[in-house]
Short mmCIF file of C-alpha atoms in Angstrom, two decimals:
data_model
loop_
_atom_site.label_atom_id
_atom_site.label_comp_id
_atom_site.label_asym_id
_atom_site.label_seq_id
_atom_site.Cartn_x
_atom_site.Cartn_y
_atom_site.Cartn_z
CA MET A 214 15.28 -12.97 70.07
CA ARG A 215 13.39 -15.35 67.79
CA GLU A 216 12.01 -17.28 70.88
CA ARG A 217 10.87 -14.02 72.67
CA LEU A 218 9.43 -12.67 69.84
CA THR A 219 7.44 -15.85 68.84
CA ARG A 220 6.24 -15.96 72.63
CA ALA A 221 4.86 -12.57 72.72
CA LEU A 222 3.21 -13.26 69.26
CA HIS A 223 1.54 -16.35 70.75
CA GLU A 224 0.53 -15.13 73.82
CA ARG A 225 -0.32 -11.52 72.99
CA GLY A 226 -1.21 -11.75 69.58
CA GLU A 227 -4.55 -9.93 70.09
CA GLU A 228 -2.85 -7.11 72.06
CA ILE A 229 -0.31 -6.67 69.34
CA ALA A 230 -3.04 -6.48 66.71
CA ASP A 231 -4.99 -4.05 68.48
CA ARG A 232 -2.05 -1.83 69.33
CA TRP A 233 -0.96 -1.81 65.57
CA VAL A 234 -4.31 -0.90 64.28
CA GLU A 235 -4.44 2.00 67.10
CA LEU A 236 -1.01 3.17 65.97
CA GLN A 237 -2.28 3.28 62.33
CA MET A 238 -5.22 5.35 63.21
CA GLU A 239 -3.36 7.46 65.53
CA GLN A 240 -0.51 8.14 63.21
CA ALA A 241 -2.87 8.91 60.31
CA LEU A 242 -1.13 6.55 58.03
CA LEU A 243 -4.46 5.94 55.94
CA ASP A 244 -5.93 8.71 53.88
CA THR A 245 -8.61 6.00 52.73
CA ASP A 246 -11.96 4.50 53.67
CA ILE A 247 -10.32 1.25 54.80
CA GLY A 248 -12.06 0.65 58.18
CA GLU A 249 -10.80 -0.40 61.25
CA ALA A 250 -12.46 -3.78 61.00
CA GLU A 251 -10.42 -4.31 57.69
CA LEU A 252 -7.36 -3.11 59.50
CA ARG A 253 -7.81 -5.45 62.24
CA GLU A 254 -8.35 -8.64 59.70
CA GLU A 255 -4.97 -7.66 58.00
CA ALA A 256 -3.13 -7.36 61.56
CA ASP A 257 -4.64 -10.79 62.57
CA ALA A 258 -3.17 -12.22 59.14
CA LEU A 259 0.10 -10.79 59.34
CA ILE A 260 0.60 -11.52 62.92
CA GLU A 261 -0.45 -15.29 62.32
CA ALA A 262 2.09 -15.48 59.51
CA LEU A 263 4.80 -14.10 61.43
CA VAL A 264 4.67 -16.93 63.94
CA PRO A 265 5.81 -19.81 61.43
CA GLY A 266 8.26 -17.29 59.68
CA LEU A 267 9.93 -17.12 62.88
CA ARG A 268 10.18 -20.75 63.63
CA SER A 269 11.40 -21.46 60.16
CA GLY A 270 14.99 -20.92 61.18
CA VAL A 271 15.63 -18.87 57.99
CA PRO A 272 17.94 -15.75 58.39
CA VAL A 273 16.10 -12.82 59.73
CA ASP A 274 16.30 -10.39 57.00
CA ARG A 275 15.04 -13.56 54.60
CA VAL A 276 12.15 -14.39 56.90
CA VAL A 277 9.39 -12.23 55.12
CA THR A 278 10.41 -12.96 51.58
CA SER A 279 10.88 -16.81 52.29
CA THR A 280 7.78 -17.31 54.07
CA PRO A 281 4.73 -18.02 51.89
CA GLY A 282 2.10 -16.92 53.94
CA LEU A 283 3.84 -14.04 55.64
CA HIS A 284 4.99 -12.80 51.98
CA GLU A 285 1.30 -13.27 50.65
CA ALA A 286 0.06 -11.09 53.90
CA VAL A 287 2.48 -8.18 53.08
CA VAL A 288 1.55 -8.39 49.46
CA GLY A 289 -2.03 -8.48 49.94
CA LEU A 290 -1.87 -5.88 52.27
CA SER A 291 0.01 -3.58 49.92
CA MET A 292 -2.44 -4.43 47.03
CA ARG A 293 -5.50 -3.49 49.05
CA ARG A 294 -4.03 -0.01 49.90
CA ALA A 295 -3.00 0.67 46.33
CA ARG A 296 -6.76 -0.09 45.30
CA ALA A 297 -7.95 2.15 48.21
CA GLY A 298 -5.90 4.96 47.25
CA ALA A 299 -3.33 5.33 49.85
CA THR A 300 0.13 6.30 49.05
CA PRO A 301 3.09 4.05 48.97
CA THR A 302 4.99 5.88 51.65
CA ALA A 303 1.80 5.54 53.88
CA THR A 304 1.66 2.06 53.29
CA SER A 305 4.95 1.15 54.24
CA LEU A 306 5.07 3.40 57.30
CA ALA A 307 2.01 1.30 58.23
CA VAL A 308 3.79 -2.01 58.04
CA LEU A 309 6.73 -0.44 60.01
CA ALA A 310 4.28 0.55 62.93
CA LEU A 311 3.85 -2.89 63.80
CA LYS A 312 7.72 -2.39 65.27
CA GLU A 313 6.40 -0.27 68.41
CA ALA A 314 3.37 -2.76 68.93
CA LEU A 315 5.72 -5.89 69.00
CA LEU A 316 8.40 -3.73 71.07
CA LYS A 317 5.60 -3.05 73.67
CA ALA A 318 4.52 -6.45 73.98
CA VAL A 319 8.23 -7.68 74.44
CA GLN A 320 8.34 -5.12 77.12
CA ARG A 321 6.13 -7.33 79.42
CA ASP A 322 8.67 -9.91 79.49
CA THR A 323 11.79 -8.10 80.32
CA ARG A 324 12.97 -4.77 81.25
CA ASP A 325 16.64 -5.16 80.49
CA ALA A 326 17.97 -2.51 78.54
CA GLU A 327 20.24 -4.83 76.67
CA GLU A 328 17.72 -7.33 75.89
CA LEU A 329 15.02 -4.53 74.76
CA PHE A 330 17.91 -3.08 72.51
CA ALA A 331 18.64 -6.41 70.71
CA SER A 332 15.13 -7.05 70.25
CA ALA A 333 14.36 -3.68 68.61
CA VAL A 334 17.46 -4.39 66.35
CA PHE A 335 15.93 -7.97 65.48
CA MET A 336 12.56 -6.26 64.70
CA ASN A 337 13.88 -3.91 62.64
CA ARG A 338 15.83 -6.19 60.48
CA LEU A 339 12.64 -8.46 60.22
CA LEU A 340 10.20 -5.73 59.57
CA ASP A 341 12.09 -3.24 57.42
CA VAL A 342 12.20 -6.04 54.91
CA ALA A 343 8.48 -6.23 55.02
CA GLY A 344 8.21 -2.41 54.79
CA ALA A 345 10.44 -2.53 51.60
CA LEU A 346 8.34 -5.20 50.22
CA SER A 347 5.19 -3.50 50.54
CA PHE A 348 6.42 -0.40 48.84
CA GLU A 349 7.71 -2.29 45.91
CA THR A 350 4.50 -4.30 45.84
CA TYR A 351 2.22 -0.96 46.14
CA VAL A 352 4.52 0.77 43.22
CA ASP A 353 3.85 -2.61 40.79
CA GLY A 354 0.59 -3.01 41.51
CA ARG A 355 -0.48 0.72 41.20
CA GLU A 356 1.19 0.69 37.76
CA GLU A 357 -0.57 -2.59 36.74
CA ILE A 358 -4.13 -0.76 38.04
CA ILE A 359 -3.28 2.35 35.91
CA ARG A 360 -2.46 -0.10 32.80
CA ARG A 361 -5.63 -1.76 33.33
CA GLN A 362 -7.53 1.46 33.67
CA SER A 363 -5.81 3.04 30.59
CA GLN A 364 -6.72 -0.17 28.73
CA GLN A 365 -10.24 0.32 29.62
CA LEU A 366 -10.37 3.86 29.01
CA MET A 367 -9.13 3.26 25.61
CA GLU A 368 -11.53 0.62 24.75
CA GLN A 369 -14.55 2.72 26.05
CA SER A 370 -13.20 5.51 23.89
CA THR A 371 -13.09 3.50 20.68
CA PRO A 372 -16.61 1.87 20.40
CA VAL A 373 -17.87 -0.17 17.27
CA VAL A 374 -21.38 0.71 16.63
CA ARG A 375 -23.61 -0.68 13.98
CA LEU A 376 -24.95 1.83 11.52
CA TRP A 377 -26.73 -0.31 8.98
CA ARG A 378 -27.19 -3.94 8.23
CA GLN A 379 -23.47 -5.05 7.59
CA VAL A 380 -22.32 -1.65 8.02
CA LEU A 381 -20.22 -0.72 11.31
CA ALA A 382 -18.43 2.62 12.32
CA VAL A 383 -15.62 3.67 14.64
CA PRO A 384 -15.63 7.34 15.75
CA LEU A 385 -12.28 8.29 16.75
CA ILE A 386 -11.46 10.90 18.97
CA GLY A 387 -8.19 12.02 20.03
CA THR A 388 -4.79 11.09 18.90
CA LEU A 389 -4.25 7.71 17.09
CA ASP A 390 -1.03 5.98 18.50
CA THR A 391 0.13 2.36 18.22
CA ALA A 392 -1.48 1.00 21.70
CA ARG A 393 -4.83 2.75 20.51
CA THR A 394 -4.44 1.53 17.02
CA GLN A 395 -4.20 -2.07 18.35
CA VAL A 396 -7.43 -1.81 20.25
CA VAL A 397 -9.31 -0.15 17.61
CA MET A 398 -8.25 -2.86 15.17
CA GLU A 399 -8.92 -5.80 17.58
CA ASN A 400 -12.21 -4.45 18.52
CA LEU A 401 -13.58 -3.63 14.86
CA LEU A 402 -12.21 -7.05 13.45
CA GLN A 403 -14.28 -8.94 16.28
CA ALA A 404 -17.18 -6.60 15.59
CA ILE A 405 -16.85 -7.85 11.76
CA GLN A 406 -17.10 -11.24 12.54
CA ASP A 407 -19.77 -10.84 14.88
CA HIS A 408 -22.01 -8.70 12.85
CA GLU A 409 -20.96 -10.54 9.41
CA ALA A 410 -20.26 -6.85 8.48
CA LEU A 411 -19.46 -5.94 4.78
CA VAL A 412 -18.30 -2.22 5.23
CA ALA A 413 -16.53 -0.55 8.26
CA ILE A 414 -16.51 3.27 8.48
CA ILE A 415 -13.58 5.05 10.17
CA ASP A 416 -14.39 8.27 11.21
CA ILE A 417 -11.76 10.67 12.16
CA THR A 418 -13.69 13.91 12.53
CA GLY A 419 -12.50 13.99 16.21
CA VAL A 420 -8.86 13.44 15.45
CA PRO A 421 -7.17 16.78 15.60
CA THR A 422 -4.56 16.01 13.23
CA VAL A 423 -3.15 13.28 10.64
CA ASP A 424 0.53 13.01 10.22
CA THR A 425 2.64 10.40 8.44
CA ALA A 426 2.30 8.03 11.94
CA VAL A 427 -1.31 8.56 11.91
CA ALA A 428 -2.12 7.97 8.51
CA GLN A 429 0.25 4.31 8.71
CA HIS A 430 -1.99 3.57 11.47
CA LEU A 431 -5.04 3.95 9.52
CA MET A 432 -3.45 1.89 6.61
CA GLN A 433 -2.81 -0.89 9.01
CA THR A 434 -6.38 -0.96 10.04
CA VAL A 435 -7.61 -0.64 6.77
CA ASN A 436 -5.59 -3.93 5.55
CA ALA A 437 -6.71 -5.56 8.47
CA VAL A 438 -10.44 -4.85 7.65
CA ARG A 439 -9.71 -6.15 4.11
CA LEU A 440 -8.19 -9.31 5.11
CA MET A 441 -11.52 -9.92 6.95
CA GLY A 442 -13.34 -9.71 3.44
CA ALA A 443 -14.71 -6.36 4.22
CA ASP A 444 -14.59 -2.85 2.46
CA CYS A 445 -13.28 0.39 4.54
CA VAL A 446 -14.51 3.82 4.23
CA ILE A 447 -12.88 6.52 5.84
CA SER A 448 -15.07 9.72 6.80
CA GLY A 449 -14.24 13.14 8.62
CA VAL A 450 -11.55 14.23 5.86
CA ARG A 451 -11.84 17.83 6.53
CA PRO A 452 -10.05 20.46 4.34
CA SER A 453 -7.36 21.01 6.70
CA ILE A 454 -6.75 16.98 6.96
CA ALA A 455 -6.89 16.89 3.27
CA GLN A 456 -4.47 19.64 2.94
CA THR A 457 -1.94 18.27 5.25
CA ILE A 458 -2.25 14.46 3.73
CA ALA A 459 -1.36 16.26 0.17
CA GLN A 460 1.38 18.22 1.69
CA LEU A 461 3.16 15.12 3.56
CA GLY A 462 2.69 13.13 0.20
CA ILE A 463 0.67 10.41 2.12
CA ASP A 464 -0.84 8.00 -0.55
CA LEU A 465 -4.73 7.23 0.52
CA SER A 466 -5.70 6.73 -3.17
CA THR A 467 -6.39 2.87 -2.50
CA ILE A 468 -8.88 3.97 0.55
CA LEU A 469 -12.50 5.36 -0.12
CA THR A 470 -12.80 8.58 1.92
CA ARG A 471 -15.63 10.97 2.55
CA ALA A 472 -15.97 14.39 4.15
CA THR A 473 -18.92 13.37 6.62
CA LEU A 474 -20.14 10.21 8.22
CA ALA A 475 -23.29 10.63 6.53
CA ASP A 476 -21.53 10.66 2.92
CA ALA A 477 -19.55 7.65 4.23
CA LEU A 478 -22.74 5.74 5.15
CA ALA A 479 -24.42 6.38 1.87
CA ALA A 480 -21.23 5.18 0.20
CA ALA A 481 -21.23 2.00 2.45
CA ILE A 482 -24.92 1.46 1.50
CA LYS A 483 -23.88 1.89 -2.23
CA LEU A 484 -21.26 -0.75 -1.55
CA ILE A 485 -23.57 -3.40 0.16
CA ASP A 486 -26.57 -3.07 -2.19
CA GLY A 487 -25.29 -1.63 -5.32
CA PRO A 488 -27.40 1.11 -7.43
CA GLY A 489 -30.90 0.58 -7.86
CA PRO A 490 -32.75 0.43 -11.16
CA ASP A 491 -32.80 4.11 -11.95
CA GLY A 492 -29.29 4.53 -10.51
CA ASP A 493 -30.05 5.28 -7.02
CA GLU A 494 -29.09 3.40 -4.09
CA GLY A 495 -30.97 0.35 -2.90
CA ASP A 496 -33.52 0.35 -0.07
CA GLY A 497 -30.63 -0.95 2.31
CA ARG A 498 -32.77 -2.92 4.80
#
C-alpha cells in the first residue's frame, strides 16, 4: 500500500492536487476568502510532504505526526484557515477530502476490489490523523488569536494620555478585573517613566460600579505608581460610587480623590507647581 500510494503521489501529484482543490470548492468546505491559488499551494505542499513520510517506514498512524515537513504542512494549513475564519469542522473535512483524490489516483493502477479496499483503509488510517491534527491545531490557534485580540482590545481601551506637563491620565471604561488591572498598570508605569510624570490621574467615570475587588485593583495600581515616585489622583467619584465605597467600608483615605477629571487636573497641577504667591495655582507650563 505504501509503495502504491507513493508511486501515485510521485507520478500523479499535480492531478491529485487539482482534484483535491476541486473537491474542496465543490463541497463548499470553505466559507472564507481563500482563493484557488492558495488552495493549490497548500495542496502542493502537503502532497510533497507525504512522499518522504510514506518512505520513512514509520507506522501509518504516526506518519503525519512523526514527519516534520508533513506535520508543519497540516499545522500551517489549519492556522491559515483559523485566521481566515473557517470553522474547525470545515478545516478538518477539507483535509479528509484528500482521501477521495488519492483513491482516484490509485484506481488508475488497479481495479482489483480487494486492493482498492486495502488502499482505502490505509488512507483512512493515514489521513484521519491529519484531520484530527488539523482540528486540534485550529482550536488551539483560534484560542491564541482570540487571546491576542483580547489583549490588544484591552490595551486600546485603556490608553494613557498626557494632560499636562508631567501629568498623565488613564480613563477607565467598563469593569476593572485582574487582567485589565495588569494592562493598566504596565501601560501607566511605562508612560510615567517615558514622560517623567509626577502625577497620574485614574479616571473611573466610565466604571459602572466599584466593589471590593475593583477597589483592591485600584489600590494596587496606586501603590505601583507611588513606587515609581509619582502621586496618584482618582477622579470620577460620583455620589453613587462614594456611597457604595462608604457602605462597603473600603478605605481610600490615603488616596487623593476628586469628583471630575477637571478637578483632578487642577489638583495635579497644585501637586506639581505648588500654590502661587497669592495662594493660587502656579502657571503649570
